[in-house]
Amino acid sequence: MESALPLQGIPRSPSSLSGWTYQERIDRLRTTKMRHTEEKWQVIGSMDMDDHAIILPPADSRQIVQVTSGSGFTMTDVLLKEFIPTSNHPSGGFFGAKACGENFRTLLAMHPTYVDPVSSLAGGYMVNFISYRNPAWNPDFDFSHLHEDHQKYRLHHGIGAVQHFCQDMTIGLELGWGGILEKIRRFRGINTDGEAQELYDGLEAMVLGIQDWIERHVDAAQDAAAVESDPHLRQNLNEMADINRRLVTDPPRTFREACQWMLWYQIIGKMYNMGGALGRVDQFLYPYYERDRREGVLTDEEAIFHLACHFLMDTSYTQLGGPDETGRDRTNELSYLMLEAAHRLKIPVNVGVSVGRAIDPGLVRRGVEIMFSDKTGIPKFLGVDSTSEGFARNGYPIELGRQRAYSGCHWCAIPGREYTVNDCVKVNLAAVFDVALREMISDTTIRPGTAELSVRFERHLRRSIDIVRESLDFHIDHMYRVFPELHLDLLCHGPIERGRDASHGGVEFYNLCVDAAGLATVADSFAALEQRVEQEKRLGWDTLLGYLDGDWTGPDGERTRMMMKNIPRYGSGGSRADAYGVEIARMFTRLVKEKPTPKGFQLIPGIFSWAANILMGRDVGPTPNGRHSHAPISHGPNPDPGFRKDAAPTAMAVAVAAVQPGYGNTAPLQLELDPGISRDAEGRAKIVDLIRTHFELGGTQINLNIVDRETILKAHEDPAKYPDLVVRVTGFSAYFASLSPEMRQMVVDRIVAEE
Amino acid sequence: MNSSGVVFNIQRFSIHDGPGIRSTVFLKGCSMRCFWCHNPEGRHFQPELRYFPGRCIACGACVEACPNHAHELREGVHTFFREYCLVSGECVQTCYPGALELNGRQMSVDEVLEEVLRDRPFYESSHGGVTLSGGEPALAGVFAREILERCHAGGIHTAIETCGDSPWHSLEALLPWTDLVIMDIKLISPEKHLRATGRPNDRILANARNLAQTDKPLLFRTPIVPTVNDDPEEFIRIASFLKSLIDTRASGNNQESDAGGIAFELLPFHRLASDKYASLGMEYSAASLDPPTKSTMCALAEIATTLGVTTRIR
């Protein structure tokens, strides 16, 4: 067992009869997490993504490798060197449900246990199974016919996308691992075709591996209890052993058991494919909370503690509050307690607070209070009316829209019923624009102009979305034979019953996400061309192309770059760039909704780059908005930093509300506010009004940072001095010190430019 | 009804200039010359050139553009001779890096309204609105009145921020369209006031008394400036004056300006304006002043409270 912390010298509360207050335990666990994080900085270096709460394996088991993340980032990862997956393919890879399930089971058998005597929950994950996938794609399924267009438009096309949809946790909480195993075996007898049998092999191997892993934690907790000198910690360890002995097979009965069950499911998901969105925890845990409170076996302090123990090991996305199917608000005590748990921890967790016409306004008020007091970019804010009403525009009843749960960076999904590839498909508008611009200028038969450019941009945008359609069909045709969604399949309605992976017909709804990225880059480029080239005639199209080819070098290069950049920009309000922003967003939305994929899968448009705007920028040369070659493209639907001198959040909120695609997927507003903005209740009320009004204007999500300029600049200079500084990078929040210099720069630019 | 005036800034999401989320329209021109002024861009009535050397890329375009030879480029270094500048603005048109900016531009009431109406949904949700500041709005005449009138008619809450140094009739002309008057009281001692602001204060205090006679919600503010008004002796005079105004009102209420009362706030002096002075080629006489400490601010607020004036520190 990995030892969590030395047990000597732990501060005790003299006033606490049980030896420890819950807050002392939280503080202690937080210190342990910081130790884990600092160790990761030393071994892995920067981590430009969710914290995921991974713990490094023991030093003598580590194998350090370079891998490409699902989002395309090259990152350092640490493998368990004892585990070598068994290949079932000449390429050396392992593919299909059986091979994936069995290899995963073997990995679990070697995976160390993790029991922290201070926590109420056992388990922690140390290794990413996906990092063993080499090659990740089965070369038998050839998509080289799409490569040229993928390259041309620099598409994040979605072939090979994993997870990014949401399970229905209640299935697991009701069945337990024993019940799930029974269900798999029952349907194995019903669905006897080859695809189903293969899937059941994989699912069964996974569940058996999980049960074995939990059992080993029972032993580990008992062993730790046997040598534990503190009677209270010993009791806690024994409780953990007892709880988990039951949970190997049985469903949870109490709130603590439900939290433990949920944690197992989540960390297995993280380990398998970084999956495991939480969704509406305050709803599905509420019956346990309510029963335990009624029976007097749970206090709110204890509930907060269990939730905090969960968040320490799993930072997944969760929605607080929000409507039920009928539109009635379901905010409850647990919604507030979860917010409180995040507040006490002050670590990167991803809780989103629902905001809507019928939703308890106290929740957003409390969220804003915590936001200003903690300055960790937590919580984020969810416009539940816009997203549910927007979803209904796809032809679904609004009741279904209201069921969609916030469960990822910028996305929602119907728990257990909807396959989405959310956040995995990005159309790089800047790359598409570049293709159109160069094609137009090189065409000697026409007179170049923004009207002509717009026509060509639309043509290439349509083509790029068509390529996405083909790619997604290809993905759905083959993914189940490459790397099926075994973990999410377990808690979805359909995969086990039908014997089909969720990526291959296992669930009811297929609403595939297609996001646009680089909106401001392209809107500003169009406006700059219109103003400087067409109207003012300050330079010709060929001259412009020369500057682009030379990345604005040459005697007048920097001045020309400044000229193109220094125009009324997208977000400034009433500018041509604002009009282009709206026009491009509408064009993108129209083209995405024009038709489903050739195989009939529906697409839903959003505007979001995630933090991949840095990566996508590396793929695009200089753009006419004065952007340098390979510099990041604009972030999400946001204006570029410096879009207005006063950087007014309302100006940004108006601009971003105006470009919403409006079909239920989001275009989140990213705001950075100075802490001085709100020193009192009156100031905080204004922030609440800002949030609510953005949503009333049609906005879908708000990511908000409260960071002061001085702190962020100092932290950028010497991140190690600010190990605790948590910022909201995009849809996710992270330790600032964990980010790469490039990613830190992006956050700094946003904050400093908006001063 | 579409007069025009010189505006040097329209700040959206302005949250310190009245209730709710607001847009503040800064009008150019003020009669006072407070040496610590936080908005020196608002002093002169006409536009002027601002120069930010840090942004200059020494491209020389301004040298070509200026009809009056106010710019020079020698050995790659740009020099701006403000004394030759007639503010034609031609250099600004060619200065793409933004090192040269026009401070103030002529805007029509329509243009101002177009800009401030963009945030109307935020005013509505937050009970905010539009604030005219400056400079001195009461000196902007019909332009200020028309902006207020149009906003007011459109159901938008209006406020003005005034130094009070205008003829009463100028200020009074704005009142029918103004929902809240925010007014500075800087000093009571006449000679100190003259020294610190360049203007006598008898008209200011008379205007304050006149305002107290109305039923208009009022918010008085005193910027606490070390060496100027942070000594208890002077501050007692200020607070006592405020008390006399509050007593003038039948309600005697100084809690909520919104509720027809007279509210009082203290604003600590800060040095954030120093870059503004540099860009305008103005001397910043308050450069050596330190902002008042929190304890000084609290002690002064306490004095006011003891005198029966509820006070808030911004």
Coordinates of N, CA, C and O in Angstrom, one line a residue, chain A residues 532 538 556 558-559 562-563 566 571-574 644-646 648-651 653-654 673 676-680 682 686-687 689-690 693-694 696-697, chain B residues 9-21 55 57 59-61 93-98 101 114-115 118-119 121-122 125-127 312 314:
Chain A
R532 N -9.0 48.3 -43.7 CA -7.6 48.7 -44.2 C -7.4 48.5 -45.7 O -6.8 49.3 -46.3
R538 N -5.1 51.1 -47.8 CA -3.8 51.3 -47.2 C -2.8 50.3 -47.8 O -1.6 50.5 -47.7
D556 N 8.4 47.7 -42.9 CA 7.2 48.3 -42.4 C 6.3 47.2 -41.8 O 5.1 47.4 -41.5
E558 N 6.1 45.5 -38.8 CA 5.5 45.7 -37.5 C 4.4 46.8 -37.5 O 3.4 46.6 -36.9
R559 N 4.7 47.8 -38.3 CA 3.7 48.9 -38.4 C 2.5 48.4 -39.1 O 1.3 48.7 -38.7
M562 N 0.5 46.3 -36.8 CA -0.2 47.1 -35.8 C -1.5 47.8 -36.5 O -2.5 47.9 -35.9
M563 N -1.3 48.1 -37.7 CA -2.4 48.8 -38.5 C -3.6 47.8 -38.6 O -4.7 48.2 -38.4
N566 N -5.1 47.2 -35.1 CA -5.7 48.4 -34.4 C -6.9 48.8 -35.1 O -6.9 49.9 -35.8
G571 N -16.2 42.5 -30.1 CA -16.4 42.7 -28.7 C -16.5 44.2 -28.3 O -17.0 44.5 -27.2
S572 N -16.0 45.0 -29.1 CA -16.0 46.5 -28.8 C -17.4 47.0 -28.8 O -17.7 48.0 -28.1
G573 N -18.3 46.4 -29.5 CA -19.7 46.9 -29.5 C -20.0 47.7 -30.8 O -19.5 48.8 -31.0
G574 N -20.9 47.2 -31.6 CA -21.3 47.9 -32.8 C -20.3 48.0 -33.9 O -20.5 48.8 -34.9
R644 N -11.2 46.2 -25.9 CA -11.7 47.5 -25.5 C -10.8 48.0 -24.4 O -10.3 47.3 -23.6
K645 N -10.7 49.3 -24.4 CA -9.8 49.9 -23.3 C -10.3 49.6 -22.0 O -9.6 49.3 -21.0
D646 N -11.6 49.7 -21.8 CA -12.2 49.4 -20.4 C -12.4 47.9 -20.2 O -12.8 47.6 -19.1
A648 N -14.7 46.1 -20.7 CA -15.9 46.0 -19.9 C -16.5 44.5 -20.0 O -16.7 44.0 -21.1
P649 N -16.7 43.9 -18.8 CA -17.3 42.6 -18.9 C -18.6 42.6 -19.5 O -19.0 41.6 -20.1
T650 N -19.4 43.7 -19.4 CA -20.7 43.7 -20.0 C -20.5 43.7 -21.6 O -21.3 43.1 -22.3
A651 N -19.5 44.4 -22.1 CA -19.3 44.4 -23.5 C -19.0 43.0 -24.0 O -19.5 42.5 -25.0
A653 N -19.9 40.3 -22.4 CA -21.1 39.5 -22.2 C -22.1 39.7 -23.3 O -22.7 38.7 -23.8
V654 N -22.2 40.9 -23.8 CA -23.1 41.2 -24.9 C -22.6 40.5 -26.2 O -23.4 39.8 -26.9
L673 N -11.9 39.0 -13.5 CA -12.3 40.2 -12.8 C -11.2 40.4 -11.7 O -10.7 39.5 -11.1
G676 N -10.8 43.8 -6.6 CA -11.2 45.1 -6.1 C -12.6 45.4 -6.5 O -13.3 46.3 -6.0
I677 N -13.1 44.7 -7.5 CA -14.4 45.0 -8.1 C -15.5 44.8 -7.1 O -16.6 45.4 -7.2
S678 N -15.3 43.9 -6.2 CA -16.4 43.6 -5.3 C -15.9 43.4 -3.9 O -15.5 42.3 -3.5
R679 N -15.9 44.5 -3.2 CA -15.4 44.3 -1.8 C -16.5 44.1 -0.8 O -16.3 43.9 0.4
D680 N -17.7 44.3 -1.3 CA -18.8 44.2 -0.3 C -20.0 43.5 -1.0 O -20.0 43.1 -2.2
E682 N -22.8 44.7 -1.9 CA -23.3 45.4 -3.1 C -22.5 45.1 -4.4 O -23.1 44.9 -5.4
K686 N -23.7 43.0 -7.9 CA -23.6 43.4 -9.3 C -23.0 42.3 -10.2 O -23.3 42.2 -11.3
I687 N -22.1 41.5 -9.6 CA -21.6 40.4 -10.3 C -22.7 39.3 -10.6 O -22.8 38.8 -11.7
D689 N -25.8 40.0 -10.9 CA -26.6 40.6 -12.0 C -25.9 40.4 -13.3 O -26.6 40.2 -14.3
L690 N -24.6 40.6 -13.4 CA -23.9 40.4 -14.6 C -24.1 39.0 -15.1 O -24.4 38.8 -16.3
T693 N -27.8 38.4 -16.2 CA -28.2 39.1 -17.5 C -27.5 38.4 -18.7 O -28.2 38.3 -19.7
H694 N -26.3 38.0 -18.6 CA -25.7 37.3 -19.7 C -26.5 36.1 -20.1 O -26.8 35.8 -21.3
E696 N -29.7 35.7 -19.5 CA -31.0 36.1 -20.0 C -30.9 36.6 -21.5 O -31.8 36.4 -22.3
L697 N -29.7 37.0 -21.8 CA -29.4 37.4 -23.2 C -29.1 36.2 -24.1 O -28.9 36.4 -25.3
Chain B
N9 N -14.3 59.6 -22.5 CA -14.4 58.1 -22.2 C -15.8 57.8 -22.0 O -16.6 58.5 -21.4
I10 N -16.2 56.6 -22.4 CA -17.4 56.0 -22.0 C -17.1 54.6 -21.4 O -16.6 53.7 -22.1
Q11 N -17.2 54.6 -20.1 CA -16.8 53.3 -19.4 C -18.0 52.5 -19.1 O -18.9 52.8 -18.3
R12 N -18.0 51.3 -19.8 CA -19.1 50.4 -19.5 C -18.7 49.5 -18.3 O -17.6 49.4 -17.9
F13 N -19.7 48.9 -17.7 CA -19.5 48.1 -16.4 C -18.8 49.0 -15.4 O -17.8 48.6 -14.8
S14 N -19.4 50.2 -15.2 CA -18.8 51.1 -14.2 C -19.6 50.7 -12.9 O -20.8 50.8 -12.9
I15 N -18.9 50.4 -11.9 CA -19.7 49.9 -10.7 C -19.4 50.7 -9.4 O -19.8 50.3 -8.4
H16 N -18.7 51.8 -9.6 CA -18.4 52.7 -8.4 C -19.1 54.1 -8.6 O -18.7 54.9 -7.8
D17 N -19.9 54.2 -9.6 CA -20.5 55.6 -9.8 C -22.0 55.6 -9.7 O -22.6 56.1 -10.6
G18 N -22.5 55.0 -8.7 CA -23.9 55.0 -8.5 C -24.4 53.5 -8.4 O -23.6 52.6 -8.4
P19 N -25.7 53.4 -8.2 CA -26.2 52.0 -7.9 C -26.2 51.1 -9.2 O -26.3 51.6 -10.3
G20 N -26.0 49.8 -8.9 CA -26.1 48.8 -10.0 C -25.0 48.9 -11.0 O -24.0 49.6 -10.8
I21 N -25.2 48.2 -12.1 CA -24.2 48.2 -13.2 C -24.5 49.5 -14.1 O -25.6 49.7 -14.5
R55 N 4.6 52.6 -26.1 CA 4.0 51.9 -27.2 C 4.6 52.3 -28.6 O 4.3 51.7 -29.6
I57 N 6.8 52.6 -31.8 CA 7.8 51.7 -32.5 C 8.7 52.5 -33.4 O 9.4 52.0 -34.2
C59 N 8.3 54.4 -35.9 CA 8.1 54.2 -37.4 C 8.2 55.5 -38.1 O 8.4 55.6 -39.3
G60 N 8.0 56.7 -37.4 CA 8.1 58.0 -38.1 C 6.9 58.4 -38.8 O 6.9 59.5 -39.4
A61 N 5.8 57.6 -38.8 CA 4.6 58.0 -39.6 C 4.0 59.3 -39.1 O 3.5 60.2 -39.9
Q93 N -4.2 59.3 -36.6 CA -4.7 58.4 -37.7 C -3.6 57.4 -38.2 O -4.0 56.4 -38.7
T94 N -2.4 57.9 -38.1 CA -1.3 57.0 -38.7 C -0.6 56.2 -37.6 O 0.3 55.5 -37.9
C95 N -0.9 56.5 -36.3 CA -0.2 55.8 -35.2 C -0.9 54.5 -34.9 O -1.6 54.5 -33.9
Y96 N -0.5 53.5 -35.6 CA -1.2 52.2 -35.4 C -0.9 51.6 -34.1 O -1.7 50.9 -33.5
P97 N 0.3 51.7 -33.6 CA 0.6 51.1 -32.3 C -0.2 51.8 -31.1 O -0.2 51.3 -30.0
G98 N -0.8 52.9 -31.4 CA -1.6 53.6 -30.3 C -0.7 54.4 -29.4 O -1.1 54.7 -28.2
E101 N -2.7 59.2 -28.9 CA -4.2 59.1 -28.8 C -4.8 60.5 -28.7 O -4.2 61.3 -28.0
E114 N -26.3 55.5 -28.3 CA -26.0 54.3 -29.0 C -25.1 53.4 -28.2 O -25.3 52.2 -28.0
E115 N -24.1 54.0 -27.7 CA -23.1 53.3 -26.9 C -23.6 52.8 -25.6 O -23.5 51.7 -25.2
R118 N -26.2 49.9 -25.3 CA -25.8 48.5 -25.4 C -25.9 47.7 -24.1 O -26.0 46.5 -24.1
D119 N -25.7 48.4 -23.0 CA -25.8 47.6 -21.7 C -27.1 47.8 -21.0 O -27.2 47.5 -19.8
P121 N -29.8 46.0 -20.9 CA -30.3 44.8 -20.1 C -29.6 44.7 -18.7 O -30.2 44.2 -17.8
F122 N -28.3 45.1 -18.6 CA -27.6 45.1 -17.4 C -28.1 46.1 -16.4 O -28.2 45.9 -15.2
S125 N -31.5 44.8 -15.0 CA -31.4 43.7 -14.0 C -30.7 44.1 -12.7 O -31.0 43.5 -11.7
S126 N -29.9 45.1 -12.8 CA -29.1 45.5 -11.6 C -29.6 46.8 -11.0 O -29.0 47.3 -10.0
H127 N -30.7 47.4 -11.5 CA -31.1 48.7 -11.1 C -30.0 49.7 -11.3 O -29.7 50.5 -10.4
R312 N -19.6 55.8 4.7 CA -19.1 54.5 4.1 C -17.8 54.8 3.5 O -17.6 55.9 2.9
R314 N -15.2 53.9 0.6 CA -15.2 53.2 -0.7 C -13.8 52.5 -0.9 O -12.8 53.1 -0.6

